[in-house]
Amino acid sequence: MTMISGNIQKAIAILNQNDLIAIPTETVYGLAGNIYSEAAISKIFAMKNRPLFNPLIVHIHHISQLEQLTRYIPDKALVLAKAFWPGAMTLVLKKNSQVPDLITAGKDSVAIRMPNHPVALALLEQLRFPLAAPSANPFGCISPTKAIHVEEYFGDTLRMVLDGGDCESGVESTIVGFEGDEPILYRLGAISVEDIAAVVGSVNIKNKEETTPDAPGMLLKHYAPLTTTHLTTDLNESIKSFAHQKIGLLLFSKKIDDPQIVHQEILSENNDLKEAATYLYAAMHRLDKLNLDVIIAERVPDIGLGKTINDRLERATKK
Ligand code: AMP
Ligand code: MG
């Protein structure tokens, strides 16, 4: 059994042995290892079954560590780091020679963030190295937002989940890279486009696979339940089209009245998109365990974090 524990000293000991643990962050749980250990990093890719072309995010605890990892920092990158760190803002910057190629999938840039979670920060402060930490799930599956989700995925193959409670943001970080000195948004995430624009002005968004050779790994199908999942703007119509099947619903704020429905998950009774993001993956995990024929997910309003939720739902429902 995986040990689920809050013991930071134990976590440090395992990481110092070039082994992996899962760590809590405010976005999702990460599968973490020493960025300078080839053994640890190889194990991250192997355990997740993650393709080697998909680079990893480096987690730091202080803005000064940027200097040890990068060779050029655009002004707006610093502005974003100061505005949103610690937080769900990942910056893609020119790497320096210290950063192993395995981390960056051979690219000349490295993705970095400072997580906003007291346990993750306490851990990072006590280590002599930053941590690479992609989400602690097999490649393509729903991300874990609770320690127990990680245990369900990895069981005996992972020694420890450092317990930090349920993830507060519940969706992955927003990824921002640069073309010249101008920010480009590569992945919608837990910090909204609107919040970023308020700090650095409007940013271009390139989060679709065909437009993002610069952000490998933004695959069309991702974050997916095993159950067939269907995304809709017209619930009644979609329910009709799955007549006589066992249906589960993933809804934004209101239940519906229909005896055919086996189970309904409501993301936010208060119509709050931030709250909906927090509970999105946990709701998907629950629905996926019910042996349904189909999950029908309702598109949420396309503003603020609603854009991120819709992005994840689109990827979850791609064939
Ligand atoms: P995650 O799977 O949440 O750990 O996020 C990793 C994602 O960050 C990758 O799939 C890429 O889209 C992006 N990423 C990481 N490193 C880079 C990089 N050097 N350049 C561009 N995108 C990156
Ligand atoms: Mg992931």
Coordinates of C-alpha atoms and ligand atoms in Angstrom, one line a residue:
M1 CA 0.0 0.0 0.0
T2 CA 1.1 3.5 -0.7
M3 CA 1.7 5.4 2.6
I4 CA -0.5 8.5 2.8
S5 CA 1.2 10.7 5.4
G6 CA 2.0 14.3 6.2
N7 CA 5.5 13.4 7.3
I8 CA 7.8 15.8 5.4
Q9 CA 11.0 14.3 6.8
K10 CA 10.0 10.9 5.4
A11 CA 9.2 12.6 2.0
I12 CA 12.7 14.2 2.0
A13 CA 14.4 10.9 2.7
I14 CA 12.6 9.2 -0.2
L15 CA 13.4 12.0 -2.6
N16 CA 17.1 12.0 -1.5
Q17 CA 17.2 8.3 -2.5
N18 CA 16.3 9.4 -6.1
D19 CA 12.9 7.9 -5.6
L20 CA 9.4 9.5 -6.2
I21 CA 6.6 10.6 -3.9
A22 CA 3.3 12.3 -4.7
I23 CA 3.1 15.9 -3.5
P24 CA 0.1 18.1 -2.8
T25 CA -0.2 21.4 -4.6
E26 CA -3.1 23.8 -4.9
T27 CA -3.8 22.7 -8.5
V28 CA -3.6 18.8 -8.5
Y29 CA -1.4 16.2 -6.8
G30 CA 2.0 15.9 -8.5
L31 CA 4.3 12.9 -9.0
A32 CA 7.6 14.4 -7.8
G33 CA 11.3 13.7 -8.2
N34 CA 14.7 15.5 -8.1
I35 CA 15.1 17.3 -11.4
Y36 CA 18.9 16.5 -11.4
S37 CA 18.4 12.8 -10.9
E38 CA 18.2 10.9 -14.2
A39 CA 16.9 7.8 -12.3
A40 CA 14.0 9.8 -10.7
I41 CA 13.0 11.6 -13.8
S42 CA 13.1 8.4 -15.9
K43 CA 10.8 6.8 -13.3
I44 CA 8.3 9.7 -13.6
F45 CA 7.9 9.1 -17.3
A46 CA 7.8 5.3 -16.8
M47 CA 5.2 5.3 -14.0
K48 CA 2.9 7.7 -15.8
N49 CA 3.5 6.0 -19.1
R50 CA 4.1 9.6 -20.3
P51 CA 5.7 10.1 -23.8
L52 CA 9.2 11.5 -23.6
F53 CA 8.3 14.3 -25.9
N54 CA 6.1 15.8 -23.1
P55 CA 8.2 18.1 -20.9
L56 CA 7.9 18.4 -17.2
I57 CA 7.2 21.5 -15.0
V58 CA 9.9 22.4 -12.5
H59 CA 8.7 23.4 -9.0
I60 CA 10.6 26.0 -7.0
H61 CA 10.0 27.8 -3.7
H62 CA 11.7 31.1 -4.3
I63 CA 11.7 33.5 -7.2
S64 CA 15.5 33.8 -6.9
Q65 CA 15.8 30.2 -8.2
L66 CA 14.9 31.4 -11.7
E67 CA 18.5 32.5 -12.1
Q68 CA 19.8 28.9 -11.5
L69 CA 17.5 27.5 -14.2
T70 CA 17.1 30.1 -17.0
R71 CA 19.3 32.4 -19.1
Y72 CA 16.9 35.1 -20.0
I73 CA 13.8 36.5 -18.3
P74 CA 11.5 38.9 -20.2
D75 CA 10.2 41.8 -18.1
K76 CA 6.6 40.6 -18.3
A77 CA 7.7 37.2 -17.0
L78 CA 9.0 38.8 -13.9
V79 CA 5.8 40.9 -13.6
L80 CA 3.7 37.7 -13.9
A81 CA 5.9 35.8 -11.4
K82 CA 5.6 38.7 -8.9
A83 CA 1.8 39.0 -9.4
F84 CA 0.9 35.3 -9.2
W85 CA 3.6 33.4 -7.3
P86 CA 3.2 31.4 -5.3
G87 CA 0.4 30.2 -7.5
A88 CA -0.9 28.4 -10.5
M89 CA 1.1 30.3 -13.1
T90 CA 3.7 28.3 -15.0
L91 CA 6.3 30.3 -17.0
V92 CA 8.1 28.8 -20.0
L93 CA 11.6 30.5 -20.2
K94 CA 14.9 30.0 -22.0
K95 CA 16.7 27.3 -20.0
N96 CA 20.3 27.3 -19.1
S97 CA 22.7 24.3 -19.4
Q98 CA 22.1 23.1 -15.8
V99 CA 18.6 22.0 -16.7
P100 CA 18.7 18.3 -17.9
D101 CA 17.3 17.7 -21.4
L102 CA 15.0 14.9 -20.0
I103 CA 13.0 17.5 -18.1
T104 CA 12.5 19.7 -21.2
A105 CA 12.1 17.0 -23.7
G106 CA 15.2 18.3 -25.5
K107 CA 13.7 21.8 -25.8
D108 CA 15.6 25.0 -25.3
S109 CA 13.1 26.2 -22.7
V110 CA 12.0 25.1 -19.3
A111 CA 8.6 25.4 -17.6
I112 CA 8.7 26.7 -14.0
R113 CA 6.3 27.5 -11.2
M114 CA 6.1 28.1 -7.5
P115 CA 3.1 26.2 -6.0
N116 CA 0.9 27.9 -3.5
H117 CA 0.6 25.1 -1.0
P118 CA 2.1 25.3 2.5
V119 CA 3.2 21.6 2.5
A120 CA 4.7 21.7 -1.0
L121 CA 6.6 24.9 -0.1
A122 CA 7.8 23.5 3.2
L123 CA 9.1 20.5 1.4
L124 CA 10.8 22.4 -1.4
E125 CA 12.5 24.7 1.1
Q126 CA 14.2 21.8 2.8
L127 CA 15.4 20.1 -0.4
R128 CA 18.7 20.9 -2.2
F129 CA 17.0 20.6 -5.6
P130 CA 13.8 21.7 -7.4
L131 CA 11.1 19.0 -8.1
A132 CA 9.7 17.9 -11.4
A133 CA 6.1 17.1 -10.8
P134 CA 3.6 16.3 -13.5
S135 CA 0.1 15.3 -12.3
A136 CA 0.1 12.1 -10.4
N137 CA -2.0 10.0 -12.8
P138 CA -1.3 7.7 -15.6
F139 CA -1.0 9.6 -18.9
G140 CA -4.3 10.9 -20.3
C141 CA -6.4 10.0 -17.2
I142 CA -8.3 12.3 -14.8
S143 CA -5.9 14.3 -12.6
P144 CA -5.9 13.6 -8.8
T145 CA -7.2 16.3 -6.5
K146 CA -7.2 14.0 -3.4
A147 CA -4.5 11.9 -1.9
I148 CA -6.7 8.8 -2.2
H149 CA -7.0 9.4 -6.0
V150 CA -3.2 8.9 -6.2
E151 CA -3.3 5.8 -4.2
E152 CA -6.0 4.4 -6.4
Y153 CA -3.9 5.0 -9.5
F154 CA -0.5 3.8 -8.3
G155 CA -1.1 1.4 -5.3
D156 CA 2.1 -0.4 -4.4
T157 CA 4.2 1.1 -7.1
L158 CA 4.5 4.4 -5.2
R159 CA 6.0 4.6 -1.7
M160 CA 4.4 7.7 -0.4
V161 CA 1.7 10.4 -1.0
L162 CA 2.6 13.4 1.1
D163 CA -0.9 14.4 2.3
G164 CA -1.9 18.0 2.0
G165 CA -5.6 17.6 1.9
D166 CA -7.9 18.3 -1.1
C167 CA -6.5 20.6 -3.8
E168 CA -8.0 24.0 -3.6
S169 CA -7.9 25.1 -7.3
G170 CA -8.5 21.6 -8.6
V171 CA -7.3 22.2 -12.2
E172 CA -3.8 22.5 -13.6
S173 CA -1.7 25.6 -13.7
T174 CA -2.0 28.2 -16.5
I175 CA 1.0 28.0 -18.8
V176 CA 2.5 31.2 -20.3
G177 CA 5.4 31.2 -22.7
F178 CA 7.0 34.0 -24.6
E179 CA 7.4 35.0 -28.3
G180 CA 10.1 37.5 -28.2
D181 CA 9.2 39.3 -25.0
E182 CA 5.4 39.0 -25.4
P183 CA 3.4 36.5 -23.3
I184 CA 1.5 33.7 -25.1
L185 CA -0.9 31.5 -23.2
Y186 CA -0.2 27.8 -24.0
R187 CA -2.6 26.2 -21.5
L188 CA -5.8 27.5 -19.9
G189 CA -5.6 26.8 -16.2
A190 CA -6.4 27.8 -12.6
I191 CA -5.5 31.5 -13.2
S192 CA -8.0 33.0 -15.6
V193 CA -7.2 34.8 -18.9
E194 CA -8.9 37.9 -17.5
D195 CA -6.7 37.9 -14.3
I196 CA -3.6 37.7 -16.5
A197 CA -4.8 40.4 -18.8
A198 CA -5.3 42.7 -15.8
V199 CA -1.6 42.5 -15.0
V200 CA 0.1 42.4 -18.4
G201 CA -2.5 43.4 -20.9
S202 CA -4.3 41.1 -23.4
V203 CA -2.4 37.9 -24.3
N204 CA -2.6 35.7 -27.3
I205 CA -4.0 32.2 -26.6
K206 CA -2.5 29.2 -28.4
N207 CA -3.8 26.2 -26.6
K208 CA -4.9 24.0 -29.5
E209 CA -2.6 21.2 -30.6
E210 CA -2.4 22.5 -34.2
T211 CA -1.2 26.0 -33.1
T212 CA 1.2 24.9 -30.3
P213 CA 4.3 23.2 -31.6
D214 CA 5.9 25.2 -28.7
A215 CA 3.9 23.4 -26.0
P216 CA 4.1 19.7 -26.8
G217 CA 1.8 17.6 -24.8
M218 CA -1.3 19.8 -25.3
L219 CA -3.0 16.8 -26.7
L220 CA -6.6 16.9 -27.8
K221 CA -7.6 13.9 -25.8
H222 CA -6.6 14.2 -22.1
Y223 CA -8.1 14.3 -18.6
A224 CA -10.5 11.6 -19.7
P225 CA -12.7 9.3 -17.7
L226 CA -12.7 5.6 -18.8
T227 CA -16.5 5.9 -19.3
T228 CA -17.7 7.3 -22.6
T229 CA -18.2 11.0 -22.0
H230 CA -20.3 13.4 -24.1
L231 CA -20.2 17.2 -23.9
T232 CA -23.4 19.2 -24.6
T233 CA -25.1 22.6 -24.6
D234 CA -28.5 20.9 -24.9
L235 CA -29.0 18.5 -22.0
N236 CA -32.5 17.3 -22.8
E237 CA -31.6 16.6 -26.4
S238 CA -28.4 14.7 -25.4
I239 CA -30.3 12.6 -22.8
K240 CA -32.9 11.7 -25.4
S241 CA -30.1 10.5 -27.8
F242 CA -28.9 8.0 -25.1
A243 CA -32.3 6.5 -24.4
H244 CA -32.3 3.3 -22.4
Q245 CA -28.7 3.7 -21.3
K246 CA -27.3 4.2 -17.8
I247 CA -26.6 8.0 -17.7
G248 CA -24.6 10.1 -15.2
L249 CA -24.7 13.8 -15.5
L250 CA -21.9 16.4 -14.8
L251 CA -23.8 19.6 -14.3
F252 CA -22.8 23.2 -13.6
S253 CA -25.4 24.4 -11.0
K254 CA -28.8 22.8 -11.3
K255 CA -30.1 19.2 -11.0
I256 CA -32.6 18.0 -13.5
D257 CA -35.7 15.9 -13.0
D258 CA -35.5 12.7 -15.1
P259 CA -35.9 9.1 -13.8
Q260 CA -33.5 7.8 -16.4
I261 CA -30.6 9.5 -14.7
V262 CA -28.6 7.2 -12.4
H263 CA -26.5 9.9 -10.8
Q264 CA -26.0 13.7 -11.0
E265 CA -22.9 15.7 -10.0
I266 CA -23.4 19.4 -9.4
L267 CA -20.2 21.5 -9.6
S268 CA -21.5 24.7 -7.9
E269 CA -25.0 25.3 -6.6
N270 CA -23.9 29.0 -6.3
N271 CA -23.1 29.3 -10.0
D272 CA -19.5 29.9 -9.0
L273 CA -17.0 28.9 -11.7
K274 CA -14.0 28.9 -9.3
E275 CA -15.9 26.4 -7.0
A276 CA -16.8 24.4 -10.1
A277 CA -13.2 24.1 -11.1
T278 CA -12.2 23.0 -7.6
Y279 CA -14.7 20.0 -7.7
L280 CA -14.5 19.1 -11.4
Y281 CA -12.0 16.2 -11.3
A282 CA -13.4 14.8 -8.0
A283 CA -16.9 14.7 -9.7
M284 CA -15.4 13.0 -12.8
H285 CA -13.6 10.4 -10.6
R286 CA -16.9 9.6 -8.8
L287 CA -18.9 9.3 -12.0
D288 CA -16.3 7.1 -13.5
K289 CA -16.7 4.5 -10.7
L290 CA -20.5 4.0 -11.3
N291 CA -20.4 1.6 -14.3
L292 CA -22.4 4.0 -16.4
D293 CA -22.9 3.7 -20.1
V294 CA -22.3 7.3 -20.6
I295 CA -21.4 10.5 -18.7
I296 CA -23.1 13.6 -20.2
A297 CA -21.3 16.8 -19.2
E298 CA -22.8 20.2 -19.5
R299 CA -20.8 23.1 -21.0
V300 CA -20.4 25.9 -18.4
P301 CA -20.4 29.7 -19.1
D302 CA -17.3 30.5 -21.2
I303 CA -15.9 33.3 -19.0
G304 CA -13.2 33.3 -16.3
L305 CA -12.4 29.8 -15.1
G306 CA -15.3 28.6 -17.2
K307 CA -12.9 28.7 -20.2
T308 CA -10.6 26.3 -18.4
I309 CA -13.4 24.0 -17.3
N310 CA -14.8 23.8 -20.9
D311 CA -11.2 23.2 -22.2
R312 CA -10.9 20.2 -19.9
L313 CA -14.4 18.9 -20.7
E314 CA -13.6 19.1 -24.4
R315 CA -10.4 17.1 -24.0
A316 CA -12.1 14.6 -21.7
T317 CA -14.8 14.0 -24.4
K318 CA -12.6 13.7 -27.5
K319 CA -12.7 10.3 -29.1
Ligands
AMP1 P1 1.8 18.9 -16.7 O1 1.5 17.7 -17.5 O2 0.7 19.5 -16.0 O3 3.0 18.6 -15.8 O4 2.2 20.0 -17.7 C1 3.3 19.9 -18.5 C2 2.9 20.7 -19.8 O5 3.7 21.9 -19.7 C3 3.4 20.0 -21.0 O6 2.5 19.1 -21.5 C4 3.6 21.2 -22.0 O7 2.4 21.6 -22.6 C5 4.0 22.3 -21.0 N1 5.5 22.5 -21.0 C6 6.4 22.0 -20.1 N2 7.6 22.4 -20.5 C7 7.5 23.1 -21.6 C8 8.5 23.8 -22.4 N3 9.8 23.7 -22.2 N4 8.0 24.4 -23.4 C9 6.7 24.5 -23.7 N5 5.7 23.9 -22.9 C10 6.2 23.2 -21.9
MG2 MG -1.1 16.0 -16.3

